[in-house]
CSV table of C-alpha atoms in Angstrom, one decimal:
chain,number,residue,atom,x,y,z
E,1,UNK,CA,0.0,0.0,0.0
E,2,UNK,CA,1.4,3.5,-0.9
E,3,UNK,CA,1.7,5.4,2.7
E,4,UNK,CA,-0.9,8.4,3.1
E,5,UNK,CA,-2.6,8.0,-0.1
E,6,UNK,CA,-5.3,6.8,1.3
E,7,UNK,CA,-5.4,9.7,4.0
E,8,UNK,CA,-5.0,11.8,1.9
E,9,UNK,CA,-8.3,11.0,-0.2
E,10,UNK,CA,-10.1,10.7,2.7
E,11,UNK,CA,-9.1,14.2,4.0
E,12,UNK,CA,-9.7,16.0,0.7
E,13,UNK,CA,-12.1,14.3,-1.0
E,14,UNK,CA,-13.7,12.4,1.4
E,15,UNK,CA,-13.2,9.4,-0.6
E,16,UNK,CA,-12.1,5.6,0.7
E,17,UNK,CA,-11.2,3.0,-2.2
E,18,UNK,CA,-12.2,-0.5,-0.8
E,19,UNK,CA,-10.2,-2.7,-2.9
E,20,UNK,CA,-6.4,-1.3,-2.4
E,21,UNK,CA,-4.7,-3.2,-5.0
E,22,UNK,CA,-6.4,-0.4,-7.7
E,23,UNK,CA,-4.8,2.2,-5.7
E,24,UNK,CA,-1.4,0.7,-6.4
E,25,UNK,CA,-2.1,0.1,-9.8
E,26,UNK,CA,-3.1,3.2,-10.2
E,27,UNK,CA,-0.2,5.3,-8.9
E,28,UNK,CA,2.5,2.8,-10.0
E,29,UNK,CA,4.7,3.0,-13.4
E,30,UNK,CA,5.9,0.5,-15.2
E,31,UNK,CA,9.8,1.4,-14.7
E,32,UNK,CA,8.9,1.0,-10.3
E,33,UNK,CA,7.4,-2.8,-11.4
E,34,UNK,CA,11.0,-3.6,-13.5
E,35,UNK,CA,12.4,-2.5,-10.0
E,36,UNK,CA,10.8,-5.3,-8.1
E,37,UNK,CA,10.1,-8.1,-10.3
E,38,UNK,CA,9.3,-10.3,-8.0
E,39,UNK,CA,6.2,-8.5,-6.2
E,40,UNK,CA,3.7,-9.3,-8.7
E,41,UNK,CA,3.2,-5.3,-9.3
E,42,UNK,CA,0.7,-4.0,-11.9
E,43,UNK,CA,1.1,-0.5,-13.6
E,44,UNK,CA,-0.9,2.2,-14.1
E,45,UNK,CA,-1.5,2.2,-17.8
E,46,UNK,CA,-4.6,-0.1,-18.7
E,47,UNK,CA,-7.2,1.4,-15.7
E,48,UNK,CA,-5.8,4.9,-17.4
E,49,UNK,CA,-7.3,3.7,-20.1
E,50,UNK,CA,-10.7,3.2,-18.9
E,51,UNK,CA,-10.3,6.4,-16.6
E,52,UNK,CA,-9.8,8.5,-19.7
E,53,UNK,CA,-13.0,7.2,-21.4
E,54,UNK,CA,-15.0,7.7,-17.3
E,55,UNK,CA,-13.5,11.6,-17.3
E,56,UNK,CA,-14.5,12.0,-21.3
E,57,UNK,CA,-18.1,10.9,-20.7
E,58,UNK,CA,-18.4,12.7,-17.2
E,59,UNK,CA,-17.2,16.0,-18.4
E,60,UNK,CA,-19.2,15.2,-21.3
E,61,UNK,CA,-22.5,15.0,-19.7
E,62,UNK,CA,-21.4,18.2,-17.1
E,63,UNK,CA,-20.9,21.0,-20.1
E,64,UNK,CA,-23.9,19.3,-22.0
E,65,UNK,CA,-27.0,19.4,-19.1
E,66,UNK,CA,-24.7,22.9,-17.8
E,67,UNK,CA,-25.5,24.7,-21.2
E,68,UNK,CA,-28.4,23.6,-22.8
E,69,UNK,CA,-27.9,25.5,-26.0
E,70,UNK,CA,-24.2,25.3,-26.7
E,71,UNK,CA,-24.2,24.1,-30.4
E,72,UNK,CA,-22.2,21.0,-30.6
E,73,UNK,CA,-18.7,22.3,-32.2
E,74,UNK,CA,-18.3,24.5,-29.2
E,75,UNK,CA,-19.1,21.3,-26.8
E,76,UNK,CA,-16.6,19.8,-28.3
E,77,UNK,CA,-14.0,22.9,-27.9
E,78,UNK,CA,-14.9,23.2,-24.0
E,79,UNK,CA,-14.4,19.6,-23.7
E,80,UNK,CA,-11.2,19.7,-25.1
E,81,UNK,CA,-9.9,22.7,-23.0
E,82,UNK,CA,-11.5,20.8,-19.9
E,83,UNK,CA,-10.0,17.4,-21.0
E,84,UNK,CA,-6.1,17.7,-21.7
E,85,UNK,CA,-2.9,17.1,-20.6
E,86,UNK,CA,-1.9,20.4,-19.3
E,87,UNK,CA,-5.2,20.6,-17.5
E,88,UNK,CA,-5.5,16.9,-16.0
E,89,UNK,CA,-1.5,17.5,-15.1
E,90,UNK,CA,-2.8,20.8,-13.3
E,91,UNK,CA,-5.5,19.0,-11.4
E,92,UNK,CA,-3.0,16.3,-10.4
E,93,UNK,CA,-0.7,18.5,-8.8
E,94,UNK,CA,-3.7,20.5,-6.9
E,95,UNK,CA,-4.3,16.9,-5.5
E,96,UNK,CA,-1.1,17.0,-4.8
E,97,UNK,CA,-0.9,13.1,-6.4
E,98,UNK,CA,2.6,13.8,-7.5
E,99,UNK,CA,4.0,13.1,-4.2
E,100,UNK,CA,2.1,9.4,-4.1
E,101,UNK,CA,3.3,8.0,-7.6
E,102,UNK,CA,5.7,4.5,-7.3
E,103,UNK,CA,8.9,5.7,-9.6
E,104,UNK,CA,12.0,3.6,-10.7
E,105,UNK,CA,15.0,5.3,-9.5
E,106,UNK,CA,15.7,5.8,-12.9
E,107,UNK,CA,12.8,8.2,-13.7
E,108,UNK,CA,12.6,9.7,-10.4
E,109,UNK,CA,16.2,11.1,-11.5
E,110,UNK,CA,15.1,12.1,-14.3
E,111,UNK,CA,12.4,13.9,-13.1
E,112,UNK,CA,9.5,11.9,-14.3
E,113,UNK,CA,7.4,13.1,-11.0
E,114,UNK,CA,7.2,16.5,-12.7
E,115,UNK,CA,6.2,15.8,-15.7
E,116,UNK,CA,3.1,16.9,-17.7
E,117,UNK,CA,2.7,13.4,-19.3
E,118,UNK,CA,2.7,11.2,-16.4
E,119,UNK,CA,0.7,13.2,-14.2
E,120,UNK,CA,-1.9,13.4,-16.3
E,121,UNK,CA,-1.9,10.1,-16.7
E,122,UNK,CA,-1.8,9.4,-13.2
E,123,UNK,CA,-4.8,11.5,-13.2
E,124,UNK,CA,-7.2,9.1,-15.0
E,125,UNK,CA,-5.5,6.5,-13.6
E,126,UNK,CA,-7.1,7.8,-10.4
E,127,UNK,CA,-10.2,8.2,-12.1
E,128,UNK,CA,-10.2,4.5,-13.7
E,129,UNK,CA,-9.9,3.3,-10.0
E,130,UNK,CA,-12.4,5.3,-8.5
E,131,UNK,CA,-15.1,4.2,-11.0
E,132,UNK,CA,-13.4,-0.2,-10.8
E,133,UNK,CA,-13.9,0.4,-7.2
E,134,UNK,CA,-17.9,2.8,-6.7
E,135,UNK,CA,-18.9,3.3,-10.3
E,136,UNK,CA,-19.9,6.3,-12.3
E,137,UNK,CA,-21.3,8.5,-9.0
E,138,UNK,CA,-18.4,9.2,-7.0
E,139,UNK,CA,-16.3,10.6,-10.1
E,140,UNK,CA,-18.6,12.8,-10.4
E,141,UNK,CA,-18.5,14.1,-7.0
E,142,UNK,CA,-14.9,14.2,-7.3
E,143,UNK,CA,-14.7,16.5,-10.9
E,144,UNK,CA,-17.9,18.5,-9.4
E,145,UNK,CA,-14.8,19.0,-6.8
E,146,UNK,CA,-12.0,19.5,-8.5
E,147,UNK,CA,-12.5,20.0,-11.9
E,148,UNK,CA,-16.2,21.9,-12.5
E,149,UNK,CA,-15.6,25.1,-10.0
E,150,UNK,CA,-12.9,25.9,-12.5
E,151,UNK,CA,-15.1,26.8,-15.2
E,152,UNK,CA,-16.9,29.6,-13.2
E,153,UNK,CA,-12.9,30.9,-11.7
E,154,UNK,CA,-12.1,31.3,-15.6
E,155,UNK,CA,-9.7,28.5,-16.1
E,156,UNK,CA,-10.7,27.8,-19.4
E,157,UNK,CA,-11.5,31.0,-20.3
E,158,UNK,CA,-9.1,31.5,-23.2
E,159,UNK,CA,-10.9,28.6,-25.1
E,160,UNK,CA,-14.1,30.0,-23.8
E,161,UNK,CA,-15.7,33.0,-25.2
E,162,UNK,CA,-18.4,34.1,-22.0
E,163,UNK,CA,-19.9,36.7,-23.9
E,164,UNK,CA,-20.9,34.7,-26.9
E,165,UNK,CA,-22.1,32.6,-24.1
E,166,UNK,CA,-24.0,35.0,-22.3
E,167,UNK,CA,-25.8,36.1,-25.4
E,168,UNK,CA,-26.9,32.5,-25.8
E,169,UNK,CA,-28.1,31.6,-22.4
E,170,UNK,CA,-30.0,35.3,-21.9
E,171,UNK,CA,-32.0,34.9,-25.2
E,172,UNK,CA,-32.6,31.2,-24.7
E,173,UNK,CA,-36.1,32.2,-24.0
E,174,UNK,CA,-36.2,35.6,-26.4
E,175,UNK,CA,-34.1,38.2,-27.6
E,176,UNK,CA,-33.4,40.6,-24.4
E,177,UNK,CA,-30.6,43.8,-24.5
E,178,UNK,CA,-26.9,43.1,-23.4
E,179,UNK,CA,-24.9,45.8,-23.0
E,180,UNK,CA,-21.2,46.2,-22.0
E,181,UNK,CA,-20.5,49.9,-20.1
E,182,UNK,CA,-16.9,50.9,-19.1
E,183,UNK,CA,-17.4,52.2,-15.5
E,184,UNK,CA,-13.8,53.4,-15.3
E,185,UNK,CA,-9.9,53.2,-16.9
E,186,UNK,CA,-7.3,54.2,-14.7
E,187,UNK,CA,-3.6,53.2,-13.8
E,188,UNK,CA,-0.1,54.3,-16.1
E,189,UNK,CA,0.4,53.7,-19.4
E,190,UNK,CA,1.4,50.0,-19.3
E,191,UNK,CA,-0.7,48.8,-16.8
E,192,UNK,CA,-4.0,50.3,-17.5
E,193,UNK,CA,-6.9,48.9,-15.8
E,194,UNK,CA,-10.4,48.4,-17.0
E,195,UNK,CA,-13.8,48.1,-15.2
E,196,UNK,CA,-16.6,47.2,-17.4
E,197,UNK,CA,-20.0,46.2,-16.3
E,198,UNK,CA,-22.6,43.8,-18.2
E,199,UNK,CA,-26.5,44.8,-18.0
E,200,UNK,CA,-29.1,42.4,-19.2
E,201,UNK,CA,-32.3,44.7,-20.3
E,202,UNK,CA,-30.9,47.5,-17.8
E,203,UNK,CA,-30.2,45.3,-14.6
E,204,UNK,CA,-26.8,45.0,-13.5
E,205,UNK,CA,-25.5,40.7,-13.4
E,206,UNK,CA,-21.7,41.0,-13.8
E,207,UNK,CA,-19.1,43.5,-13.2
E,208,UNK,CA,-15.3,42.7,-14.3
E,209,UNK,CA,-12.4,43.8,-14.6
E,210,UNK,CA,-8.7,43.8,-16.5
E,211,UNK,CA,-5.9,45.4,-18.4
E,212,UNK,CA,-7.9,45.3,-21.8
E,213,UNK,CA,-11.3,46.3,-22.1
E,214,UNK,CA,-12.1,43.0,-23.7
E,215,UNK,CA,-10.8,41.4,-21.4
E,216,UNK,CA,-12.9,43.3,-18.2
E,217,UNK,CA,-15.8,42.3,-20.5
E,218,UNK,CA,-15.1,38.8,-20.6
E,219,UNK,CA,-15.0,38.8,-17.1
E,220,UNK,CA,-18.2,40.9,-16.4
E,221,UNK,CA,-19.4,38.2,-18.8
E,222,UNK,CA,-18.5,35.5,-16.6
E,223,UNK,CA,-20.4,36.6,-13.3
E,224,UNK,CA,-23.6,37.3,-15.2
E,225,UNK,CA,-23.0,33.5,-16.3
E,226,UNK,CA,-22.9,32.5,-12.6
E,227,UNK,CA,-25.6,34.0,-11.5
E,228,UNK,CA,-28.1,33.0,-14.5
E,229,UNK,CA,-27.0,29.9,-13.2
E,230,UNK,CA,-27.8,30.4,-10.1
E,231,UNK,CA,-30.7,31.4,-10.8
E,232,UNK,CA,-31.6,29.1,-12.7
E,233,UNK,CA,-30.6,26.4,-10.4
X,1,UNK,CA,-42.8,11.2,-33.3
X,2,UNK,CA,-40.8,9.3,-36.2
X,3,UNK,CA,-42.8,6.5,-37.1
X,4,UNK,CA,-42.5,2.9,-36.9
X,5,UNK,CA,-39.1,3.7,-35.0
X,6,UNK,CA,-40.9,2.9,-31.5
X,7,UNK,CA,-41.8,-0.2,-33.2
X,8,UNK,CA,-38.7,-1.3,-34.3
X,9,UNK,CA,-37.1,-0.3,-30.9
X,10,UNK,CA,-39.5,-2.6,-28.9
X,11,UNK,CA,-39.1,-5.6,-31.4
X,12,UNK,CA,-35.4,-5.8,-32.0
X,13,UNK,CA,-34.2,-4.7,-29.4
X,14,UNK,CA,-36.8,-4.7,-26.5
X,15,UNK,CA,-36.1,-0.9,-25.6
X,16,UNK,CA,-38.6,1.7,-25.2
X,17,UNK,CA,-37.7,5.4,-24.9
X,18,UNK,CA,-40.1,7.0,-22.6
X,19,UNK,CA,-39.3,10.8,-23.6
X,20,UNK,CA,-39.9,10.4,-27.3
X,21,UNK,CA,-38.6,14.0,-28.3
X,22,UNK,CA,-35.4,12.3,-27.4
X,23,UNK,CA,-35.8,9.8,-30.1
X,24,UNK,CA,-36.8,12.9,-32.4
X,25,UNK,CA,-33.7,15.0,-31.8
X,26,UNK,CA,-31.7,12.1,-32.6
X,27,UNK,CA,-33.2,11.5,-35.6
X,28,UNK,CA,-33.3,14.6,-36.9
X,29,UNK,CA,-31.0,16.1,-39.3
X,30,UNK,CA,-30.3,20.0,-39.3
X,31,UNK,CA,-31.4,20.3,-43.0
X,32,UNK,CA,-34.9,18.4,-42.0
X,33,UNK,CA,-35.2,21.4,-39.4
X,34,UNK,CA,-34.4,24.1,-41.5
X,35,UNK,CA,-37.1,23.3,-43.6
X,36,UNK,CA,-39.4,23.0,-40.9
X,37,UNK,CA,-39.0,26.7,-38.7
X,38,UNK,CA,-42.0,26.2,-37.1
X,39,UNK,CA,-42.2,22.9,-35.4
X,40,UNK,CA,-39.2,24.4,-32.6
X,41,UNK,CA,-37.1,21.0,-34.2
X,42,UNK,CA,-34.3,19.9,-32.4
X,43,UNK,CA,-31.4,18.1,-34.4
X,44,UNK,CA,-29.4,15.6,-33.2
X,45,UNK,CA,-25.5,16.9,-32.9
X,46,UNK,CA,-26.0,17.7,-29.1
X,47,UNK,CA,-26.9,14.5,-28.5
X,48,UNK,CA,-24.5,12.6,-30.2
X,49,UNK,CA,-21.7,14.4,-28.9
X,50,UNK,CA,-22.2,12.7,-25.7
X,51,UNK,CA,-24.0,9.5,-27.3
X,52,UNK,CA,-20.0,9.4,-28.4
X,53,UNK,CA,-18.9,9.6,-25.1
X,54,UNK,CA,-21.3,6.8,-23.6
X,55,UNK,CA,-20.1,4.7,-26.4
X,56,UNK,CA,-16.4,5.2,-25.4
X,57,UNK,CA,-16.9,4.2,-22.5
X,58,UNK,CA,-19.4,1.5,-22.7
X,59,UNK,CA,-16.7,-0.5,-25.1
X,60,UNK,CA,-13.7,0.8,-23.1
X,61,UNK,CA,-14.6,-1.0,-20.3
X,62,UNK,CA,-16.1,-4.0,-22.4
X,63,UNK,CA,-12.6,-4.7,-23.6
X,64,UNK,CA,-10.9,-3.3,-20.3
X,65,UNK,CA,-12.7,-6.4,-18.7
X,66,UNK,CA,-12.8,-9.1,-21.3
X,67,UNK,CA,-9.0,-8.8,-21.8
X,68,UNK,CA,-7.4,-8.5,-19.0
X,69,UNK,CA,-3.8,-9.0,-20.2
X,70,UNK,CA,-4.3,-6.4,-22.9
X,71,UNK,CA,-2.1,-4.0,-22.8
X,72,UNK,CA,-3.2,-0.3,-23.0
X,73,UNK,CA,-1.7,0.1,-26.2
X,74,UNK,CA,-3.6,-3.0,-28.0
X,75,UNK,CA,-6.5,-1.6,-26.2
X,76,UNK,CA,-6.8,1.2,-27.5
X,77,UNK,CA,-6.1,0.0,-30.9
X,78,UNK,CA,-8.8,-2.5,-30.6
X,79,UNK,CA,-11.3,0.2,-29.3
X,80,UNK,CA,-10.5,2.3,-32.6
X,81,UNK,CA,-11.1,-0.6,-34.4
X,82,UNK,CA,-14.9,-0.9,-32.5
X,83,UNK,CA,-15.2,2.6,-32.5
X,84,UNK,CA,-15.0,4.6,-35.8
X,85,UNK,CA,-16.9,5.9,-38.9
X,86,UNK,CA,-17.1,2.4,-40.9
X,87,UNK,CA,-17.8,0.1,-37.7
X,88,UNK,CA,-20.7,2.3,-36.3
X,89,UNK,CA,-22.4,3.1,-40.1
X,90,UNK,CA,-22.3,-0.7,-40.3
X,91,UNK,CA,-24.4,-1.3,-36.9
X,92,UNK,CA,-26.4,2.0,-37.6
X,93,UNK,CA,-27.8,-0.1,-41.4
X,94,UNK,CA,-27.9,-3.4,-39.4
X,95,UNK,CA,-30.2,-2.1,-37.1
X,96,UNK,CA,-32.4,-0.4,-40.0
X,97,UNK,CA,-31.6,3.1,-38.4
X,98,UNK,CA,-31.0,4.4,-41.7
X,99,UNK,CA,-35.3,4.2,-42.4
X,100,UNK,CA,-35.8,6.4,-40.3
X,101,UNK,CA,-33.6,9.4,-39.8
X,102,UNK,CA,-35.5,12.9,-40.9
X,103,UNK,CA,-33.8,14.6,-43.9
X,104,UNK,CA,-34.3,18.1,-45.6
X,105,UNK,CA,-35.3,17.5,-49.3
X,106,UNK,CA,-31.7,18.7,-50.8
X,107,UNK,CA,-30.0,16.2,-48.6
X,108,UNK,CA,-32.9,13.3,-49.3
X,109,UNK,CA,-31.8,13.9,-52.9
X,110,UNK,CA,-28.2,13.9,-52.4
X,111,UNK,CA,-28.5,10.2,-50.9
X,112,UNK,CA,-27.5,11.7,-47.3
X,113,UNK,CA,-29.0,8.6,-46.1
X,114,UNK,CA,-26.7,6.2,-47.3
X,115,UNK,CA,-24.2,8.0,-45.9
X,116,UNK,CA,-21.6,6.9,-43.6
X,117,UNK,CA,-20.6,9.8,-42.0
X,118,UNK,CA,-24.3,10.5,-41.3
X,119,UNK,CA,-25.1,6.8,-40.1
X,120,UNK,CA,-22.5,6.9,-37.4
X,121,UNK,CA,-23.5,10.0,-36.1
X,122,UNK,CA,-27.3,8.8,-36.2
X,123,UNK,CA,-25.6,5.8,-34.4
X,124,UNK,CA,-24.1,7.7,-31.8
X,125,UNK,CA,-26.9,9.9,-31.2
X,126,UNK,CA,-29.3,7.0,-30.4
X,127,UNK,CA,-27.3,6.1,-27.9
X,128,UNK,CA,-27.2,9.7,-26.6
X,129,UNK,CA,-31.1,9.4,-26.3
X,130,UNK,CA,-30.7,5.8,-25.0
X,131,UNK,CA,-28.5,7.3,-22.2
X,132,UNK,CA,-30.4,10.1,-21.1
X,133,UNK,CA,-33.2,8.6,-21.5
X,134,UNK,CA,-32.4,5.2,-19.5
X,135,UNK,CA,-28.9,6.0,-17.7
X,136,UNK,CA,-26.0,3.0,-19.1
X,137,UNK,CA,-26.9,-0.1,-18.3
X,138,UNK,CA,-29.7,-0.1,-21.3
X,139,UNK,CA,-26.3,1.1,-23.5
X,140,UNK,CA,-24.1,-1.8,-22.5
X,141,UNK,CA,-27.2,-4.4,-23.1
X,142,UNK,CA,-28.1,-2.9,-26.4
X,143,UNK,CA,-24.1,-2.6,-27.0
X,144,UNK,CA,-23.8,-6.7,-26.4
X,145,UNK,CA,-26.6,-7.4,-28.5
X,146,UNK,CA,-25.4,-5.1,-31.5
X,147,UNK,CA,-21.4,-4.4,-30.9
X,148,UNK,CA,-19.7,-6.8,-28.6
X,149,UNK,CA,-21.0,-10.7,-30.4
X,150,UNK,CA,-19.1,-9.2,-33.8
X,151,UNK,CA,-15.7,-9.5,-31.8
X,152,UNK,CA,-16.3,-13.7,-32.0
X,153,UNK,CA,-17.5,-13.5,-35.2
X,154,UNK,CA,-14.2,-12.0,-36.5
X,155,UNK,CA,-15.5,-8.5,-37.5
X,156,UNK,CA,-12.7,-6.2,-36.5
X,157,UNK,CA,-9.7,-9.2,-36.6
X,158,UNK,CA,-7.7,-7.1,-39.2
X,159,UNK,CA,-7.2,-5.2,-36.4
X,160,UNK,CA,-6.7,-7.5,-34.2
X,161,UNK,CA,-4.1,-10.6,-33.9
X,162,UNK,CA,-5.7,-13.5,-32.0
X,163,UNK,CA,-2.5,-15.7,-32.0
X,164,UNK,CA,-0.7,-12.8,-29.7
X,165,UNK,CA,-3.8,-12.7,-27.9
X,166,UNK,CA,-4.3,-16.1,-27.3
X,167,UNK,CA,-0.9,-16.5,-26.0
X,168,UNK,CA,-1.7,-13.5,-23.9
X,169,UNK,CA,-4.7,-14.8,-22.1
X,170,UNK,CA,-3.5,-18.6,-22.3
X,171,UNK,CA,-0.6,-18.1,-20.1
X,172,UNK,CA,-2.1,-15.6,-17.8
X,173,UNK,CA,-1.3,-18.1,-14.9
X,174,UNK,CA,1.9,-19.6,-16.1
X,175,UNK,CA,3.8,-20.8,-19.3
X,176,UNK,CA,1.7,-23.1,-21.8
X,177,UNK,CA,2.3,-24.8,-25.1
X,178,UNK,CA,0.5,-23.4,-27.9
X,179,UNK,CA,0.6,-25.0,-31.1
X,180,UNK,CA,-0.8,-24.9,-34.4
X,181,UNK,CA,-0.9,-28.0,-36.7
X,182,UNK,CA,-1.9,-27.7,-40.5
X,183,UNK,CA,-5.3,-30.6,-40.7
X,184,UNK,CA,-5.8,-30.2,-44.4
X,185,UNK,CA,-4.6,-28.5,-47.2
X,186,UNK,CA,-6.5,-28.7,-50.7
X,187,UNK,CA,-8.4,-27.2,-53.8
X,188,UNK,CA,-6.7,-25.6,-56.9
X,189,UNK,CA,-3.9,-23.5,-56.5
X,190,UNK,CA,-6.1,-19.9,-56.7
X,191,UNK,CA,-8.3,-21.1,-54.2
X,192,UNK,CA,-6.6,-22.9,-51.9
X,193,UNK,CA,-8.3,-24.0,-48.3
X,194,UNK,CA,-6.0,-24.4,-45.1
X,195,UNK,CA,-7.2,-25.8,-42.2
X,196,UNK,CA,-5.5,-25.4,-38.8
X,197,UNK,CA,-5.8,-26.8,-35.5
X,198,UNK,CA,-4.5,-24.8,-32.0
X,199,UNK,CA,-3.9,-27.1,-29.3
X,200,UNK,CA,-2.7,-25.5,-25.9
X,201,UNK,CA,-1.0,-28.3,-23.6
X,202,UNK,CA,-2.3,-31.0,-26.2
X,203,UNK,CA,-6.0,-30.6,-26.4
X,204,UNK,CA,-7.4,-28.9,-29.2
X,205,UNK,CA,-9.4,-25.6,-28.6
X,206,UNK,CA,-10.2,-24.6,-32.0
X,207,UNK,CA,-10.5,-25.7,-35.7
X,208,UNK,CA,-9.6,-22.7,-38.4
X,209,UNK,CA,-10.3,-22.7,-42.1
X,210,UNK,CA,-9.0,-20.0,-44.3
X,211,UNK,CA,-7.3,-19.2,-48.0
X,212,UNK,CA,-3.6,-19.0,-46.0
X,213,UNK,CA,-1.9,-20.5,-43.3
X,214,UNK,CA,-1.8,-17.7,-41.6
X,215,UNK,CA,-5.9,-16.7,-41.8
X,216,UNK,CA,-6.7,-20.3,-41.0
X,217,UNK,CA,-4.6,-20.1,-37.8
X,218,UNK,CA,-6.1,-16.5,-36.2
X,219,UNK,CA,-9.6,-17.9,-37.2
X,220,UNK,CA,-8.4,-20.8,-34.9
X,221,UNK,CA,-6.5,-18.7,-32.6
X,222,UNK,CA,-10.2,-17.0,-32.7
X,223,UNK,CA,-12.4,-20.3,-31.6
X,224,UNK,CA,-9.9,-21.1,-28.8
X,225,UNK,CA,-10.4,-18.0,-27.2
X,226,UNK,CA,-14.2,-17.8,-27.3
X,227,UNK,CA,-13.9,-21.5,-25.9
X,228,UNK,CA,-11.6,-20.1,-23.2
X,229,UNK,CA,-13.9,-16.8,-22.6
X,230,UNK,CA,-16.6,-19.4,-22.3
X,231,UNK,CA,-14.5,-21.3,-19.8
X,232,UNK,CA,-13.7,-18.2,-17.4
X,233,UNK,CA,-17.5,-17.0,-17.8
């Protein structure tokens, strides 16, 4: 058994794996097996393969019942800025899984514990034992935790435009008035700042700020996204 | 509602989708809306973006489970054999799906429904409705009825070498003779017949016929491993 891993999940995520033999696999690499041939170790990469296809279909299902009138090519975009290797290596670290992985010696000197690649995979490797172990439910629970929060704090906002957004959500009933009003520009030169509020037929929902105008927009964008949801919710 | 599509639903395949504007939307082509502004049409690519997804997963863990000594890099070749274009317009015709997809006139005309591209995303999107409708254990029974029987009947073995994998699963506990033994060989010499037994330990496990050697031995590597599925069930 991998010491503290299983605190660990149970402190942050509230989350106890029954069968421990997935935990190894799933935080082991094939160059820490070579290292002890004799312990009848398995390694991470096949329940990565099922976790991959469990996080596709969960995130999947999230952006789709989250924006009901997102045409499909943009699903897909989201998805794909959700579901990469710079953002599942991200979400590993947060977890703080790097620490927990089984490395050969050889890769831990190489620095293989920092890399994108196999944090990401150790990611849905996690993933692939959560759902062996308590099926589809508690992955959920886990991405609502770690992963879904991130779209409202603008993580995947550079692949995300919020205003086209907002203009589809706000008329999904009828066409209503968005506008965007700068409310103030101040600081020097090269580090102006912008304040720019968003008003849906007149009412105030999102108020945001940042060095470009477009990108305060965005922002006010964003909040009036929140709380339509919340609204809606 | 489409008709006749309930029908064939219940008698094929003993499903029936309570929320038939599910079945609509994923039936539905864009163009068929467009002509229709009226009727508030949904078309289906929503839905089969995450009817996709299900469908990853559903055969994902299908194979993740079926082959346990696979490893993840066979797996994955073997799902992309299950899980592409040709495969899924295939299942989409055997199934009849193609009767009953809604088409604007232009793309009626322009033989959209024979379509593959269009039949795998009709495909998919069933399964979308399946899914929402029903959650995924209706998917993986309506996936071994319709997908997971054409892995025994040899439909994706280009893709797929059943000597390696027999030798795979036969020595999952320990080292075993395989061998392959040529029965017969006969008819004119540009239409020869081969036919091939396998014996692990001795005992013969399956009987291969085929226009080479080599076909006649996977289609026996093949048998073997249904009877050694079979076995393990």
């Amino acid at each position: 058994m991998i010491k503290g891993l299983d605190d660990l999940l149970k402190s942050q995520f509230n989350i106890v794996i029954s069968d421990k033999s997935l935990l190894d696999e799933a935080f082991t690499q094939a160059s820490y097996v070579n290292e002890h041939p004799h312990q009848n170790l398995k390694f991470y990469e096949r329940i990565e393969f099922l976790g991959d296809a469990v996080m596709q279909l969960v995130v999947s299902e999230y952006i789709y019942r989250r924006y009901p009138k997102l045409p499909q090519g943009r699903l897909t975009r989201l998805r794909a800025a959700m579901v990469n290797e710079d953002s599942f290596a991200s979400f590993a670290r947060e977890c703080h899984f790097d620490q927990y992985i089984r490395l050969g010696k050889g890769e831990e000197k190489a620095h293989a514990r920092e890399r994108d690649s196999l944090l990401c995979d150790i990611f849905e490797s996690f993933i692939g034992a959560l759902y062996l172990d308590q099926g589809v439910e508690p992955v959920r629970a886990f991405a609502a935790q770690v992963i879904f929060p991130k779209l409202d704090e603008g993580r995947f906002d550079e692949f995300f435009d919020h205003k086209t957004e907002l203009q589809e959500v706000a008329q999904q009933h009828g066409p209503v008035a968005i506008d965007y009003e700068l409310l103030s520009e101040d600081g020097p030169e090269n580090d102006r700042a912008f304040k720019v509020a968003v008003k849906i037929d007149g009412e105030t929902l999102g108020v945001g700020v940042g060095h470009s105008k477009k990108n305060a927009e965005q922002s006010a964008a964003r909040q009036a996204l929140v709380k339509l949801n919340q609204d809606h919710a």
